[in-house]
Tab-separated table of C-alpha atoms in Angstrom:
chain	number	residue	atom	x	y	z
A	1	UNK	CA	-45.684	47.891	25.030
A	2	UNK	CA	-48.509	49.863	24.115
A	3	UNK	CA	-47.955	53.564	22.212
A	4	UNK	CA	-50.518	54.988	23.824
A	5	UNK	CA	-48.749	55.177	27.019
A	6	UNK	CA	-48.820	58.670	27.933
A	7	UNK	CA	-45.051	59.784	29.163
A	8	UNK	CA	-44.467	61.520	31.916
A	9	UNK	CA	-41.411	62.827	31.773
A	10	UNK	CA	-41.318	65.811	30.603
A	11	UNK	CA	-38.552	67.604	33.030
A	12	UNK	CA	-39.773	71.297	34.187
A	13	UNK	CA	-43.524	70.592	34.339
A	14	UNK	CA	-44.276	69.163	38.052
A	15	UNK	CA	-46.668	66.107	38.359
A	16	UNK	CA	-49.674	65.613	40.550
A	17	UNK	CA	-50.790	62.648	42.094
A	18	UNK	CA	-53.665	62.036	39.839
A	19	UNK	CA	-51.424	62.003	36.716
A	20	UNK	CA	-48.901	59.130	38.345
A	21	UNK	CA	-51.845	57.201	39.625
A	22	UNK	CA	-53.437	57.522	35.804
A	23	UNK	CA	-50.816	56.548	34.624
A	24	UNK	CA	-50.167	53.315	36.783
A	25	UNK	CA	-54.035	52.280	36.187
A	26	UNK	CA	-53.205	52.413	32.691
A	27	UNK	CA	-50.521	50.297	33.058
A	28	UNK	CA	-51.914	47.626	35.534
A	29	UNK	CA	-54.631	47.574	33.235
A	30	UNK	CA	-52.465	46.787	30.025
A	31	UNK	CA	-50.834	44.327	32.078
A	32	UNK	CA	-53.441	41.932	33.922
A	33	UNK	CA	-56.297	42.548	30.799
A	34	UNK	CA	-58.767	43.799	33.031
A	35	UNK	CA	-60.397	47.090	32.673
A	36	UNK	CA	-62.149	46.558	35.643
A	37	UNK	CA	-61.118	43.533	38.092
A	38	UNK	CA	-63.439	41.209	39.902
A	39	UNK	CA	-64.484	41.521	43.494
A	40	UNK	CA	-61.950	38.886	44.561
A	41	UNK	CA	-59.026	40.915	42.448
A	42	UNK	CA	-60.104	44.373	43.245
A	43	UNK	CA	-57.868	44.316	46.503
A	44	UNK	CA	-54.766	43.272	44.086
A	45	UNK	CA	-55.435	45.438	41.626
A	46	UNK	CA	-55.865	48.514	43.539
A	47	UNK	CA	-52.193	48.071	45.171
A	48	UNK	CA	-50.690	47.066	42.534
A	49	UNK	CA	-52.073	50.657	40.992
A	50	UNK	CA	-50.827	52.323	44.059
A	51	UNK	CA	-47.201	51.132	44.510
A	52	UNK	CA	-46.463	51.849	40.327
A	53	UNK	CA	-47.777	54.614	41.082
A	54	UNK	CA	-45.660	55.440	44.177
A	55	UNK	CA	-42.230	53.961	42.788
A	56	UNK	CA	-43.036	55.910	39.487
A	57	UNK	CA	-43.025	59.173	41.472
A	58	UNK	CA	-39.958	58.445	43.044
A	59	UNK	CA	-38.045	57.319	40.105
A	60	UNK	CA	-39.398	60.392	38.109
A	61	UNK	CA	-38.433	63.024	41.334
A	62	UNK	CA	-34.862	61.268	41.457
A	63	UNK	CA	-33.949	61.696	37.776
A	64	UNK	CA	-31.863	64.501	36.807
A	65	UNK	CA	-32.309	66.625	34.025
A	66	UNK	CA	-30.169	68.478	32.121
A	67	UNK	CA	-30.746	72.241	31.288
A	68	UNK	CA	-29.747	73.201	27.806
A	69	UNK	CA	-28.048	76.423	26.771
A	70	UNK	CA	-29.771	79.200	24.542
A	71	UNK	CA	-27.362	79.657	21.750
């Protein structure tokens, strides 16, 4: 996949909106090859940007993270 992917994880540091939706446009970009879609795709494009976007929030907010001990 392409490295210049930003990740999100990052564990302590809460997420807005924007940043998950950035990051989904990025990635439905990478994957169909358009930077910007046709009138006819627009409508396709734009959900698919919303649900990665959505199930990337959710899978992010379930995730547990694991707090390490100063020696």
């Amino acid at each position: 996949m392409c490295r210049s992917i930003k990740v999100l994880r990052e564990g302590a540091v809460p997420l807005s909106d924007e940043e998950f939706r950035a990051a989904a446009l990025q990635f439905v970009r990478k994957i169909s090859g358009y930077r910007k879609p046709s009138r006819a795709n627009e409508h396709s494009f734009e959900t698919a940007v919303d649900e990665i976007a959505t199930v990337s929030s959710k899978l992010l907010h379930s995730l547990e993270y694991r707090v390490l001990k100063p020696r």
